[in-house]
């Protein structure tokens, strides 16, 4: 059996190549019946290695997931969300929320479904086709903001029973829930310390360390002098909610942070 494996792999490579070539030339890929019987059981495995198979091309990029309108009904203790989505193939669907506000009782087409952590984002595995996803979020008090995946473009928001006609979102994927409201009992302040270390050489490197002490509501903070004149950033490491660049931070909350 081991001696036949190279032959099987060569056949699989040839079949995948013929499928791709035929699909481009005539939009008629090789059918399952045209493959040798010994290879047919391997077809699902081979196709799984092509993550964009069956997906539409938009501006030269494969798009496999088509989220619809996200409906959010949120209040003091949490709330519920619902989302219609179409998938061209089995994909991971990112859900609203974060590790701090993890979705609960998530249902895929009215069936409880497991939610897993993908790089700090709650995600759900869905198959090809049309689906409805629903779940709930819980918190002790309404947060300043809620993370919404960037691929979800339409959001209907009700906050404490009141419809919000134009919810405020930013490019970082945050939906602001309490923007503009004052934080009771806590003033706004920002204390910044800057440290630099120069490493001589060709090229010359300057390591800049920013230490922040922040209080008050979540907000955007800019550091126009973080980079020295004539220098360009080559790496950014940050212990903040959402570092957008070496000179700008989104949605920074109260606490101590380092960039």
Tab-separated table of C-alpha atoms in Angstrom:
chain	number	residue	atom	x	y	z
A	1	UNK	CA	0.000	0.000	0.000
A	2	UNK	CA	2.870	2.391	0.800
A	3	UNK	CA	4.348	1.960	-2.688
A	4	UNK	CA	1.096	3.247	-4.221
A	5	UNK	CA	1.013	6.494	-2.220
A	6	UNK	CA	3.312	8.497	-4.563
A	7	UNK	CA	1.198	7.389	-7.515
A	8	UNK	CA	-2.010	8.436	-5.736
A	9	UNK	CA	-0.549	11.809	-4.842
A	10	UNK	CA	0.543	12.375	-8.446
A	11	UNK	CA	-2.971	11.545	-9.648
A	12	UNK	CA	-4.469	13.920	-7.055
A	13	UNK	CA	-2.153	16.735	-8.130
A	14	UNK	CA	-3.035	16.131	-11.765
A	15	UNK	CA	-6.767	16.037	-10.989
A	16	UNK	CA	-6.597	19.302	-9.052
A	17	UNK	CA	-4.650	20.928	-11.883
A	18	UNK	CA	-7.134	19.713	-14.485
A	19	UNK	CA	-10.025	20.975	-12.356
A	20	UNK	CA	-8.513	24.435	-12.004
A	21	UNK	CA	-7.509	24.645	-15.693
A	22	UNK	CA	-10.873	23.408	-16.932
A	23	UNK	CA	-12.715	25.775	-14.615
A	24	UNK	CA	-10.843	28.746	-16.038
A	25	UNK	CA	-11.161	27.661	-19.653
A	26	UNK	CA	-14.735	26.414	-19.871
A	27	UNK	CA	-16.280	26.633	-16.374
A	28	UNK	CA	-16.771	22.833	-16.487
A	29	UNK	CA	-14.509	21.184	-13.888
A	30	UNK	CA	-13.681	17.486	-14.006
A	31	UNK	CA	-16.642	15.493	-12.696
A	32	UNK	CA	-16.317	12.918	-9.934
A	33	UNK	CA	-17.237	10.142	-12.369
A	34	UNK	CA	-14.250	11.011	-14.615
A	35	UNK	CA	-11.757	10.297	-11.836
A	36	UNK	CA	-10.329	6.806	-11.230
A	37	UNK	CA	-12.292	5.003	-8.494
A	38	UNK	CA	-9.213	4.897	-6.244
A	39	UNK	CA	-9.076	8.708	-6.164
A	40	UNK	CA	-12.718	9.551	-5.524
A	41	UNK	CA	-12.509	9.083	-1.768
A	42	UNK	CA	-9.688	11.654	-1.689
A	43	UNK	CA	-11.676	14.403	-3.435
A	44	UNK	CA	-13.055	16.088	-0.266
A	45	UNK	CA	-9.560	16.176	1.221
A	46	UNK	CA	-8.076	17.753	-1.920
A	47	UNK	CA	-10.827	20.347	-2.259
A	48	UNK	CA	-10.400	21.326	1.396
A	49	UNK	CA	-6.869	22.463	0.541
A	50	UNK	CA	-8.302	25.157	-1.765
A	51	UNK	CA	-9.833	27.638	0.720
A	52	UNK	CA	-11.332	29.885	-1.989
A	53	UNK	CA	-12.943	27.151	-4.089
A	54	UNK	CA	-16.474	28.152	-5.113
A	55	UNK	CA	-16.099	31.724	-3.832
A	56	UNK	CA	-16.863	34.864	-5.809
A	57	UNK	CA	-14.051	37.181	-6.905
A	58	UNK	CA	-14.462	40.838	-5.907
A	59	UNK	CA	-11.787	43.271	-7.104
A	60	UNK	CA	-9.370	40.409	-7.540
A	61	UNK	CA	-9.989	38.917	-4.078
A	62	UNK	CA	-12.006	35.838	-3.192
A	63	UNK	CA	-15.034	36.556	-0.998
A	64	UNK	CA	-16.625	33.473	0.551
A	65	UNK	CA	-18.850	35.072	3.201
A	66	UNK	CA	-21.767	37.476	2.686
A	67	UNK	CA	-23.146	38.814	5.998
A	68	UNK	CA	-26.514	40.555	5.980
A	69	UNK	CA	-27.921	43.058	8.455
A	70	UNK	CA	-26.875	42.658	12.089
A	71	UNK	CA	-29.755	43.366	14.492
A	72	UNK	CA	-28.775	44.374	18.029
A	73	UNK	CA	-31.250	44.910	20.885
A	74	UNK	CA	-29.143	45.945	23.875
A	75	UNK	CA	-29.858	47.213	27.366
A	76	UNK	CA	-28.497	47.568	30.880
A	77	UNK	CA	-27.900	43.867	31.516
A	78	UNK	CA	-26.967	42.827	27.989
A	79	UNK	CA	-29.049	42.041	24.951
A	80	UNK	CA	-29.585	39.887	21.896
A	81	UNK	CA	-28.253	39.834	18.362
A	82	UNK	CA	-29.351	38.257	15.093
A	83	UNK	CA	-27.604	37.954	11.739
A	84	UNK	CA	-28.495	36.446	8.358
A	85	UNK	CA	-25.512	35.250	6.361
A	86	UNK	CA	-24.733	33.425	3.114
A	87	UNK	CA	-21.573	31.312	2.782
A	88	UNK	CA	-20.177	30.030	-0.507
A	89	UNK	CA	-18.347	27.265	1.355
A	90	UNK	CA	-17.612	26.218	4.940
A	91	UNK	CA	-16.053	29.233	6.661
A	92	UNK	CA	-15.472	30.768	10.073
A	93	UNK	CA	-17.968	33.529	10.852
A	94	UNK	CA	-16.804	36.239	13.231
A	95	UNK	CA	-19.450	37.256	15.767
A	96	UNK	CA	-20.118	40.535	17.567
A	97	UNK	CA	-18.408	40.725	20.925
A	98	UNK	CA	-14.962	40.050	22.330
A	99	UNK	CA	-13.226	38.136	25.095
A	100	UNK	CA	-14.682	40.678	27.536
A	101	UNK	CA	-18.199	40.350	26.111
A	102	UNK	CA	-18.409	36.756	24.907
A	103	UNK	CA	-21.574	35.725	23.001
A	104	UNK	CA	-23.818	33.335	24.933
A	105	UNK	CA	-26.442	30.770	23.820
A	106	UNK	CA	-25.421	31.128	20.171
A	107	UNK	CA	-27.717	29.298	17.775
A	108	UNK	CA	-27.083	28.434	14.159
A	109	UNK	CA	-30.412	27.907	12.401
A	110	UNK	CA	-32.126	27.377	15.796
A	111	UNK	CA	-29.543	24.818	16.927
A	112	UNK	CA	-27.033	25.511	19.692
A	113	UNK	CA	-23.573	25.900	18.171
A	114	UNK	CA	-20.075	26.044	19.709
A	115	UNK	CA	-18.223	29.359	19.629
A	116	UNK	CA	-14.422	29.362	19.579
A	117	UNK	CA	-11.744	31.988	20.078
A	118	UNK	CA	-9.986	33.029	16.888
A	119	UNK	CA	-7.270	35.582	17.657
A	120	UNK	CA	-9.386	37.099	20.424
A	121	UNK	CA	-12.557	37.200	18.319
A	122	UNK	CA	-15.547	34.907	18.991
A	123	UNK	CA	-16.129	32.837	15.855
A	124	UNK	CA	-18.530	30.211	14.601
A	125	UNK	CA	-17.987	27.550	11.923
A	126	UNK	CA	-20.782	27.504	9.338
A	127	UNK	CA	-21.331	25.418	6.232
A	128	UNK	CA	-22.148	26.528	2.722
A	129	UNK	CA	-25.614	28.040	2.205
A	130	UNK	CA	-27.976	30.472	3.925
A	131	UNK	CA	-28.006	30.652	7.710
A	132	UNK	CA	-29.449	32.624	10.601
A	133	UNK	CA	-27.258	33.180	13.658
A	134	UNK	CA	-28.628	34.445	16.969
A	135	UNK	CA	-27.302	34.812	20.484
A	136	UNK	CA	-27.115	37.073	23.500
A	137	UNK	CA	-24.563	39.280	25.238
A	138	UNK	CA	-24.315	39.977	28.962
A	139	UNK	CA	-22.661	42.692	31.065
A	140	UNK	CA	-23.093	44.460	34.391
A	141	UNK	CA	-23.377	47.845	32.699
A	142	UNK	CA	-23.540	48.998	29.100
A	143	UNK	CA	-19.940	49.163	27.801
A	144	UNK	CA	-18.481	52.154	25.997
A	145	UNK	CA	-18.224	50.146	22.791
A	146	UNK	CA	-18.835	46.735	21.260
A	147	UNK	CA	-16.605	45.046	18.709
A	148	UNK	CA	-18.354	44.350	15.388
A	149	UNK	CA	-16.538	42.480	12.584
A	150	UNK	CA	-15.579	44.862	9.795
A	151	UNK	CA	-17.197	42.638	7.149
A	152	UNK	CA	-20.631	43.331	8.666
A	153	UNK	CA	-21.668	46.562	6.984
A	154	UNK	CA	-25.291	47.022	8.107
A	155	UNK	CA	-26.244	47.368	11.776
A	156	UNK	CA	-29.680	47.983	13.290
A	157	UNK	CA	-29.250	49.071	16.907
A	158	UNK	CA	-31.783	49.454	19.694
A	159	UNK	CA	-30.318	50.695	22.962
A	160	UNK	CA	-32.477	50.439	26.101
A	161	UNK	CA	-35.550	50.155	23.895
A	162	UNK	CA	-34.708	53.217	21.823
A	163	UNK	CA	-33.756	52.865	18.134
A	164	UNK	CA	-30.447	54.467	17.180
A	165	UNK	CA	-30.898	55.615	13.559
A	166	UNK	CA	-27.203	56.193	12.796
A	167	UNK	CA	-25.010	54.037	15.052
A	168	UNK	CA	-21.477	55.355	15.352
A	169	UNK	CA	-18.806	52.963	14.060
A	170	UNK	CA	-15.134	53.376	13.247
A	171	UNK	CA	-12.661	51.627	10.971
A	172	UNK	CA	-11.383	49.562	13.897
A	173	UNK	CA	-14.715	47.702	13.991
A	174	UNK	CA	-16.016	49.321	17.174
A	175	UNK	CA	-19.682	50.193	17.609
A	176	UNK	CA	-19.919	53.013	20.135
A	177	UNK	CA	-22.731	52.549	22.640
A	178	UNK	CA	-22.068	55.286	25.173
A	179	UNK	CA	-20.069	57.768	23.111
A	180	UNK	CA	-20.486	61.298	24.319
A	181	UNK	CA	-21.856	60.301	27.722
A	182	UNK	CA	-19.883	61.441	30.715
A	183	UNK	CA	-18.371	58.886	33.033
A	184	UNK	CA	-19.854	59.401	36.497
A	185	UNK	CA	-17.385	59.897	39.312
A	186	UNK	CA	-14.279	59.782	37.127
A	187	UNK	CA	-12.581	62.711	35.436
A	188	UNK	CA	-10.657	62.454	32.199
A	189	UNK	CA	-6.889	62.569	32.378
A	190	UNK	CA	-3.896	61.312	30.418
A	191	UNK	CA	-0.348	61.088	31.776
A	192	UNK	CA	2.347	60.284	29.218
A	193	UNK	CA	6.022	59.438	29.671
A	194	UNK	CA	8.384	58.998	26.711
A	195	UNK	CA	11.670	57.058	26.747
A	196	UNK	CA	14.054	56.635	23.797
A	197	UNK	CA	17.027	54.324	23.217
A	198	UNK	CA	19.327	54.845	20.247
A	199	UNK	CA	21.228	51.943	18.677
A	200	UNK	CA	24.085	53.227	16.581
A	201	UNK	CA	24.782	51.500	13.302
A	202	UNK	CA	23.779	51.385	9.655
A	203	UNK	CA	20.918	51.957	9.670
A	204	UNK	CA	20.484	53.751	12.980
A	205	UNK	CA	17.586	52.480	15.136
A	206	UNK	CA	15.607	54.479	17.685
A	207	UNK	CA	13.443	52.523	20.130
A	208	UNK	CA	10.673	54.700	21.600
A	209	UNK	CA	8.649	53.614	24.620
A	210	UNK	CA	5.414	55.407	25.530
A	211	UNK	CA	3.905	54.766	28.979
A	212	UNK	CA	0.347	55.977	29.566
A	213	UNK	CA	-1.842	56.411	32.621
A	214	UNK	CA	-5.438	56.968	31.453
A	215	UNK	CA	-8.718	57.670	33.224
A	216	UNK	CA	-12.174	58.548	31.918
A	217	UNK	CA	-14.176	57.324	28.960
A	218	UNK	CA	-12.782	55.389	25.998
A	219	UNK	CA	-11.390	57.658	23.316
A	220	UNK	CA	-8.842	58.015	20.548
A	221	UNK	CA	-5.390	59.336	21.441
A	222	UNK	CA	-2.812	60.657	18.965
A	223	UNK	CA	0.945	61.031	19.492
A	224	UNK	CA	2.224	63.207	16.631
A	225	UNK	CA	5.712	63.462	18.193
A	226	UNK	CA	6.195	59.754	18.783
A	227	UNK	CA	8.398	59.417	15.687
A	228	UNK	CA	11.493	61.531	15.265
A	229	UNK	CA	11.736	63.634	12.102
A	230	UNK	CA	13.177	61.664	9.202
A	231	UNK	CA	12.424	58.245	10.713
A	232	UNK	CA	9.940	55.573	9.665
A	233	UNK	CA	8.333	52.890	11.895
A	234	UNK	CA	9.556	49.339	11.319
A	235	UNK	CA	7.671	47.631	14.170
A	236	UNK	CA	4.973	48.453	16.716
A	237	UNK	CA	4.315	46.515	19.929
A	238	UNK	CA	1.551	47.722	22.207
A	239	UNK	CA	-0.367	46.751	25.330
A	240	UNK	CA	-3.467	48.731	24.437
A	241	UNK	CA	-6.941	47.890	23.132
A	242	UNK	CA	-6.391	48.780	19.505
A	243	UNK	CA	-3.090	50.204	18.237
A	244	UNK	CA	-3.707	51.621	14.750
A	245	UNK	CA	-0.164	52.868	14.167
A	246	UNK	CA	2.891	54.142	15.981
A	247	UNK	CA	1.206	57.521	16.473
A	248	UNK	CA	-2.491	56.752	17.040
A	249	UNK	CA	-4.480	54.525	19.398
A	250	UNK	CA	-8.208	53.742	19.102
A	251	UNK	CA	-10.601	53.091	21.973
A	252	UNK	CA	-8.138	53.452	24.805
A	253	UNK	CA	-9.848	52.831	28.168
A	254	UNK	CA	-8.903	53.643	31.746
A	255	UNK	CA	-5.744	51.972	32.947
A	256	UNK	CA	-1.988	51.715	32.372
A	257	UNK	CA	-0.668	51.024	28.887
A	258	UNK	CA	2.607	50.783	27.013
A	259	UNK	CA	3.500	51.317	23.355
